[in-house]
CSV table of C-alpha atoms and ligand atoms in Angstrom, one decimal:
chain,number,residue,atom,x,y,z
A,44,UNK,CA,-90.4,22.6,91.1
A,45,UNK,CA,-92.0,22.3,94.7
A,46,UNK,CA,-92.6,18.6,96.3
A,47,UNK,CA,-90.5,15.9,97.8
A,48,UNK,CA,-86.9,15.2,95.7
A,49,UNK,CA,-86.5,11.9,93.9
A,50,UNK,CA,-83.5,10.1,95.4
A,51,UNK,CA,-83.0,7.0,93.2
A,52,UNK,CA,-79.9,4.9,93.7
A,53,UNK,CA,-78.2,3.1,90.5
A,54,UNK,CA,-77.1,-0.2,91.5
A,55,UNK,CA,-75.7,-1.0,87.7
A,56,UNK,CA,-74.3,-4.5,87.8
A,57,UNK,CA,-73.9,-4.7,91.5
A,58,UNK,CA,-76.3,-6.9,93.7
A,59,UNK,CA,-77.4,-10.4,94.7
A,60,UNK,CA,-80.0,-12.0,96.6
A,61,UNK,CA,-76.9,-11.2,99.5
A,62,UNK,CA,-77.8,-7.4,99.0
A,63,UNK,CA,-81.5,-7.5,100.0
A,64,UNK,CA,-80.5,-6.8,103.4
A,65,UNK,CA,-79.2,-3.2,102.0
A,66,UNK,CA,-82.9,-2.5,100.0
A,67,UNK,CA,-84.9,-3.8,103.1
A,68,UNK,CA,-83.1,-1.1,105.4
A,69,UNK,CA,-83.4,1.8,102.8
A,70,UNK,CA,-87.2,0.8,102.3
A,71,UNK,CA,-87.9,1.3,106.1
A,72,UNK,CA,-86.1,4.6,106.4
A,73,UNK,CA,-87.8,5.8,103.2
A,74,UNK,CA,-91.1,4.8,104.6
A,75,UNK,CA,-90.7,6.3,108.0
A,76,UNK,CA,-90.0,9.6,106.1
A,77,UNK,CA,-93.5,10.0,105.6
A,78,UNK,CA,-93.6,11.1,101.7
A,79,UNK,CA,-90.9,13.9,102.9
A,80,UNK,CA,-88.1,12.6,99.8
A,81,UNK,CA,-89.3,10.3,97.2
A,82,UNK,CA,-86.7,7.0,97.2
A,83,UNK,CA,-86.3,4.4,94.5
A,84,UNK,CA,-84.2,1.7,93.7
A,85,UNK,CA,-82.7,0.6,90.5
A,86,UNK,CA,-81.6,-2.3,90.7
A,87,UNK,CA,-80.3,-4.8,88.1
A,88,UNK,CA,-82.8,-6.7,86.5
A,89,UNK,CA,-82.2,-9.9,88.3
A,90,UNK,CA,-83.1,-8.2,91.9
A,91,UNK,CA,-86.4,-6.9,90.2
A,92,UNK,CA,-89.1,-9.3,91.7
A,93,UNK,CA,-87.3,-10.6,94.8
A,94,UNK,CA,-87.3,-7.2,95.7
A,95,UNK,CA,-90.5,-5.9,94.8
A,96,UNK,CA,-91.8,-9.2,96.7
A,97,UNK,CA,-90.1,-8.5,99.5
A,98,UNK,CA,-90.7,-4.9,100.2
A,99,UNK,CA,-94.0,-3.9,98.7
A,100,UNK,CA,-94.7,-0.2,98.3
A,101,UNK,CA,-91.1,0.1,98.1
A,102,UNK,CA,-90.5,1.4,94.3
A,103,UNK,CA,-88.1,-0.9,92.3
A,104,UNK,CA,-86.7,0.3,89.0
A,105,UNK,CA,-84.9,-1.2,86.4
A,106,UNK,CA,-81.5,0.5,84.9
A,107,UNK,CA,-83.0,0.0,80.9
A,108,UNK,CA,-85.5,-1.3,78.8
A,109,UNK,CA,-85.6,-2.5,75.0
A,110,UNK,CA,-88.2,0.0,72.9
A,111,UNK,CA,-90.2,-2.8,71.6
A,112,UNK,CA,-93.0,-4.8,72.5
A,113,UNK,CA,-91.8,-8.1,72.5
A,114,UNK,CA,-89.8,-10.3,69.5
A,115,UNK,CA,-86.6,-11.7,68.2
A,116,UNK,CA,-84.3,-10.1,70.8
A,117,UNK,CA,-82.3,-12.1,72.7
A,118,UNK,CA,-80.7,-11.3,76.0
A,119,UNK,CA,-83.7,-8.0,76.1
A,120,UNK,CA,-86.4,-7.6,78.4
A,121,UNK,CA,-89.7,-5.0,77.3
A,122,UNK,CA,-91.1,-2.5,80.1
A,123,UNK,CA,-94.2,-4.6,80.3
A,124,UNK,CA,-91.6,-7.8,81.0
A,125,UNK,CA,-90.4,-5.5,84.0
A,126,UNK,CA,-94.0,-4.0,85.1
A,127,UNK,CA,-94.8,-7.5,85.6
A,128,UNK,CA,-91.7,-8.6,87.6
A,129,UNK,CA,-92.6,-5.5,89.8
A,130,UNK,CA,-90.8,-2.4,88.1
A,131,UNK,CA,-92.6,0.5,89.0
A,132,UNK,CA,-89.6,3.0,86.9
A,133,UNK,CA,-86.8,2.5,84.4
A,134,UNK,CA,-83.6,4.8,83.6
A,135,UNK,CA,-83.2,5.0,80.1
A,136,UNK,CA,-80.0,7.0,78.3
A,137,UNK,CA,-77.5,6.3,80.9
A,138,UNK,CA,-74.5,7.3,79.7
A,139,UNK,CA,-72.6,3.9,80.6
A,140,UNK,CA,-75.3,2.6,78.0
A,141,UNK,CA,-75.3,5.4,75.6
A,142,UNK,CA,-71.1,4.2,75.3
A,143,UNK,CA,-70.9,0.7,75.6
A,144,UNK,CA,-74.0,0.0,73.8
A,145,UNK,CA,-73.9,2.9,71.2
A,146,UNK,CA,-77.3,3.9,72.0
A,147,UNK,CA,-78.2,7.5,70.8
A,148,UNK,CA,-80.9,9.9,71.1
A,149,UNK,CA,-83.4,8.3,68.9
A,150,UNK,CA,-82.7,5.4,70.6
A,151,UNK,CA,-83.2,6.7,74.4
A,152,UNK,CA,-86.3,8.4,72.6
A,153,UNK,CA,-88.1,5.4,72.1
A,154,UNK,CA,-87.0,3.4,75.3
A,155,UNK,CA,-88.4,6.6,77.2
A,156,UNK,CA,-91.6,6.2,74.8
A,157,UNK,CA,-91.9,2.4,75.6
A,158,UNK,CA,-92.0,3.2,79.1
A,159,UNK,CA,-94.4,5.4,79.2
A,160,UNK,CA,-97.1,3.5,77.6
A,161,UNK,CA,-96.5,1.1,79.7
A,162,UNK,CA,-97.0,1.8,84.0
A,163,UNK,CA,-93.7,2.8,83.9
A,164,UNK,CA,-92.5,5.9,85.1
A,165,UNK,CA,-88.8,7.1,83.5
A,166,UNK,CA,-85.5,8.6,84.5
A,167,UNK,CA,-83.9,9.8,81.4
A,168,UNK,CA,-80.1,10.7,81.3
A,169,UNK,CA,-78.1,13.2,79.8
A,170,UNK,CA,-74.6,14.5,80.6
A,171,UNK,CA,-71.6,15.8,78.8
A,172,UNK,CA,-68.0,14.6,78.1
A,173,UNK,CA,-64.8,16.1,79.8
A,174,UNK,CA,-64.3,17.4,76.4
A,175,UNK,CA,-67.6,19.0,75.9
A,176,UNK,CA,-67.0,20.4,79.6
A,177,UNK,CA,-63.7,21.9,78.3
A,178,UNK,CA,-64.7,23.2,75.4
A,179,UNK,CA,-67.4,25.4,77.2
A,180,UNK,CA,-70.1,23.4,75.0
A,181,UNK,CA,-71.5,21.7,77.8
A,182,UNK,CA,-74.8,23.7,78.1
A,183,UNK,CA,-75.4,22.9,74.4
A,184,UNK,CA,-74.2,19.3,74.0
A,185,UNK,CA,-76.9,17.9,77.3
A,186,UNK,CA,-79.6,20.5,76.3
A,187,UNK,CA,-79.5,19.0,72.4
A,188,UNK,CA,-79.5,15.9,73.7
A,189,UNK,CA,-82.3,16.5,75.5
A,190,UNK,CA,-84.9,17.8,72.7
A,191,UNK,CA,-83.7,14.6,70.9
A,192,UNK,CA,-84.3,12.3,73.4
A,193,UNK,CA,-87.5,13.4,74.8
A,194,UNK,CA,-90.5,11.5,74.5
A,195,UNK,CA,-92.7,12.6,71.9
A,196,UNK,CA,-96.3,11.8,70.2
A,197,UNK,CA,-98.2,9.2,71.4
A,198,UNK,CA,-96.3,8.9,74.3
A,199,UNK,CA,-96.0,12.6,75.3
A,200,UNK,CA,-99.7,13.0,74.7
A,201,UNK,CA,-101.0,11.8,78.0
A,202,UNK,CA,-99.0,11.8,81.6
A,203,UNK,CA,-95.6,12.7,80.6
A,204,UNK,CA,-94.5,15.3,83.0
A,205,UNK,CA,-96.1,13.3,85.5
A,206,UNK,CA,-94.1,10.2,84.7
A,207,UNK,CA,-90.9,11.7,83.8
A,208,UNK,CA,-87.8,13.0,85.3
A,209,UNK,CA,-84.7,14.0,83.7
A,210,UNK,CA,-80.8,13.1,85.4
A,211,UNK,CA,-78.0,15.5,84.6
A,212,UNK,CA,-75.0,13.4,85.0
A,213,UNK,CA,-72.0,14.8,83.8
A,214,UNK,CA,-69.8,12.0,82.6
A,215,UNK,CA,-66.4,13.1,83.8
A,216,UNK,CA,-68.7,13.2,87.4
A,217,UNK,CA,-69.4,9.1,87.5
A,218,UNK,CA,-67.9,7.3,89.3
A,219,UNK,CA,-64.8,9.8,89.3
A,220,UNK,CA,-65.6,11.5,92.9
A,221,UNK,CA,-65.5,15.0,90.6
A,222,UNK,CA,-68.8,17.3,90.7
A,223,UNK,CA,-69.3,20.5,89.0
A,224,UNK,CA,-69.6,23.8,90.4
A,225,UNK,CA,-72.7,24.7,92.3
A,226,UNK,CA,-72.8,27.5,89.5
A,227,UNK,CA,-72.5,25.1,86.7
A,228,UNK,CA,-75.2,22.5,87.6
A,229,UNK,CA,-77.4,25.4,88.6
A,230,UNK,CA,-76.9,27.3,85.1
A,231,UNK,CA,-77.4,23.6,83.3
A,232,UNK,CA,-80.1,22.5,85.3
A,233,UNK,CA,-82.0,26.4,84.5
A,234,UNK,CA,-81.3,25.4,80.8
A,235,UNK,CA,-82.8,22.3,80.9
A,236,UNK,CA,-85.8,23.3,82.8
A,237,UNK,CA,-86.3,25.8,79.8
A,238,UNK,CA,-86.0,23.2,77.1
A,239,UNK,CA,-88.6,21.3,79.3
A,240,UNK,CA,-90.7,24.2,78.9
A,241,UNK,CA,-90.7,24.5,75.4
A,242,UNK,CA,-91.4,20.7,75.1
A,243,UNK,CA,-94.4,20.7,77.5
A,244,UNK,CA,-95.5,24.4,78.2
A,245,UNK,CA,-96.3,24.5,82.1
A,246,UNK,CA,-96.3,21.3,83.0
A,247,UNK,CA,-92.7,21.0,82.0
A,248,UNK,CA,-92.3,22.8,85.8
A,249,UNK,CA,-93.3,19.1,87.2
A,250,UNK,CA,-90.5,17.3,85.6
A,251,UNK,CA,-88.0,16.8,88.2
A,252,UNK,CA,-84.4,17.5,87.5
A,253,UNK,CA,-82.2,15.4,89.1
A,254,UNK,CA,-78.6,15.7,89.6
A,255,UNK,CA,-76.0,12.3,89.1
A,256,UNK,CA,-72.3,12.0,89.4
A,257,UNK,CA,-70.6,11.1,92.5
A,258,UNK,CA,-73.3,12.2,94.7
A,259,UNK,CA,-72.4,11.6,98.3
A,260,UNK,CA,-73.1,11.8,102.2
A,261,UNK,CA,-70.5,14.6,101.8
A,262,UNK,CA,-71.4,16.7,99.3
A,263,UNK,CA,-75.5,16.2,99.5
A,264,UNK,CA,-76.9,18.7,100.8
A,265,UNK,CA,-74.8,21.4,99.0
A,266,UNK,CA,-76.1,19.8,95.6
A,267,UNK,CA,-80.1,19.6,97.2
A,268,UNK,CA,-79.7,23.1,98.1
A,269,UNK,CA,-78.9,24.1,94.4
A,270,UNK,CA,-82.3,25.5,92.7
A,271,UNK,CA,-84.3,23.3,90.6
A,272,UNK,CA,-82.3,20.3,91.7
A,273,UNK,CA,-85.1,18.1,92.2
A,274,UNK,CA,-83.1,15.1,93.5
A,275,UNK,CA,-80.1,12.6,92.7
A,276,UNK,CA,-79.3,9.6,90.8
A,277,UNK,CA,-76.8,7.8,93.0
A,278,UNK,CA,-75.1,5.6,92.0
A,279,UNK,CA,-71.6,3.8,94.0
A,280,UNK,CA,-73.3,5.6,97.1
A,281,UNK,CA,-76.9,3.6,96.9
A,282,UNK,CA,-75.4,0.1,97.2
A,283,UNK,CA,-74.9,0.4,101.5
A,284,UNK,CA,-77.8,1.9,103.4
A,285,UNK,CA,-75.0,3.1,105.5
A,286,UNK,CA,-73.9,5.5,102.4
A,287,UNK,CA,-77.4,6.2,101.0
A,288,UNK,CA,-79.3,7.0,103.7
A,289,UNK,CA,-77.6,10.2,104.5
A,290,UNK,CA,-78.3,10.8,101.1
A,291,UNK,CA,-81.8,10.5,101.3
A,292,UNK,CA,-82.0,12.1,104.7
A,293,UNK,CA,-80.5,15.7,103.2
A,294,UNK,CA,-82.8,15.5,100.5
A,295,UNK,CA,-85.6,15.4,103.6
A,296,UNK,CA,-84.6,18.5,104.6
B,79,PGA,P1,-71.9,7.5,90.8
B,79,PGA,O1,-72.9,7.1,89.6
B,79,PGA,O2,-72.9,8.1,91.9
B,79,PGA,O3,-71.3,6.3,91.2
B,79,PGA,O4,-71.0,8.6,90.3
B,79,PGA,C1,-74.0,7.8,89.2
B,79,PGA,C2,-74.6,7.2,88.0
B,79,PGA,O5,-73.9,6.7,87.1
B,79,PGA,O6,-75.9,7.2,87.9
């Protein structure tokens, strides 16, 4: 789609009150950019309101939300919990979560849904496995777990494609310093953009598609210059403004 990328950094269980330093320089070089690349922060849920405090009109995110409204669940916090701390976004479906906390597509589904009926707007993962890389299954594998974890009904009725982007992150690319082929995010990101399609007619063309997976200063502007990459998740490269920015900046251009 046309518009300003989405360059969101992933903090994941990095960050202290230490760190605001690094979110008060990215939130002034954001803001000088005039609207030019959209930049968020994720950062982990304890940063939420100090930050958002600190640096209004910055956008805060938080890196996952439980789908219900409130109850019996200790240790969880609901999107209107994070709303009210300052969360203006959430990821949901990361695939560090989809492992280590068994969370599957229905799963994702309904975090994505909880956002969205709350003020939250959503980031919602997909990637393959080495394996499923290997096995030339790859296209397959993220696009079926996309149709299943796409918000639906209620949810789906309103601002959707507004509200919601979608990260590619192949899992073999996290954290690893490996990226795919120009070729192969541009054929999976084409793929996904159809299913997006099929889920929303036109307005599926506003969802931005955003690539994650060892995103760097290096390697940036190759991967913004890929069609229909409509911006990165970043994660080990969003915690020093010294690493993001550069980042943010090729998406600018
Ligand atoms: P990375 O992480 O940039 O450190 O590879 C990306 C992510 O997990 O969102």
């Amino acid at each position: 789609m046309a518009g300003a990328k989405l360059v969101a950094g992933n903090w994941k269980m990095h960050g202290t009150s230490a760190d605001l330093c690094e979110i008060e320089a990215i939130a002034e070089a954001a803001r000088a950019l005039n609207g030019r690349v959209e930049v968020a922060l994720c950062v982990p849920a304890t940063l939420i309101h100090r930050a958002s405090e600190a640096f209004p009109g910055f956008p805060i995110g938080a890196q996952d939300i439980h789908m219900a409204e409130k109850g019996a669940h200790t240790g969880d916090l609901c999107a209107a919990m994070l709303h009210d701390a300052g969360a203006v976004l959430t990821i949901v479906g990361h695939s560090e979560r989809r492992d280590a906390h068994r969370e599957d597509d229905s799963c994702v589904r309904a975090k994505a849904e909880a956002a969205l009926r709350s003020e939250l707007r959503v980031i919602l993962c997909v990637g393959e496995s080495d394996a499923e890389r290997g096995s030339g299954r790859a296209v397959e594998v993220v696009c079926g777990q996309l149709d299943a974890s796409l918000p639906g009904g209620e949810a789906a009725a309103g601002a959707v494609p507004d509200r919601l982007a979608v990260a590619y992150e192949p899992i073999w690319a996290i954290g690893t310093g490996k990226i795919p082929t120009t070729g192969d995010i541009a054929e999976m990101h084409r793929a996904l953009r159809q299913r997006l399609l099929a889920a929303f007619g036109e307005a599926g063309r506003q969802v931005r598609i955003l690539y994650g997976g060892s995103v760097k200063p290096a390697n940036a502007v190759e991967i913004f210059a890929i069609p229909d990459v409509g911006g990165a998740l970043v994660g080990g490269a969003s915690l020093k403004a010294a690493d993001f920015l550069p980042i943010v900046e090729a998406a600018a251009r």
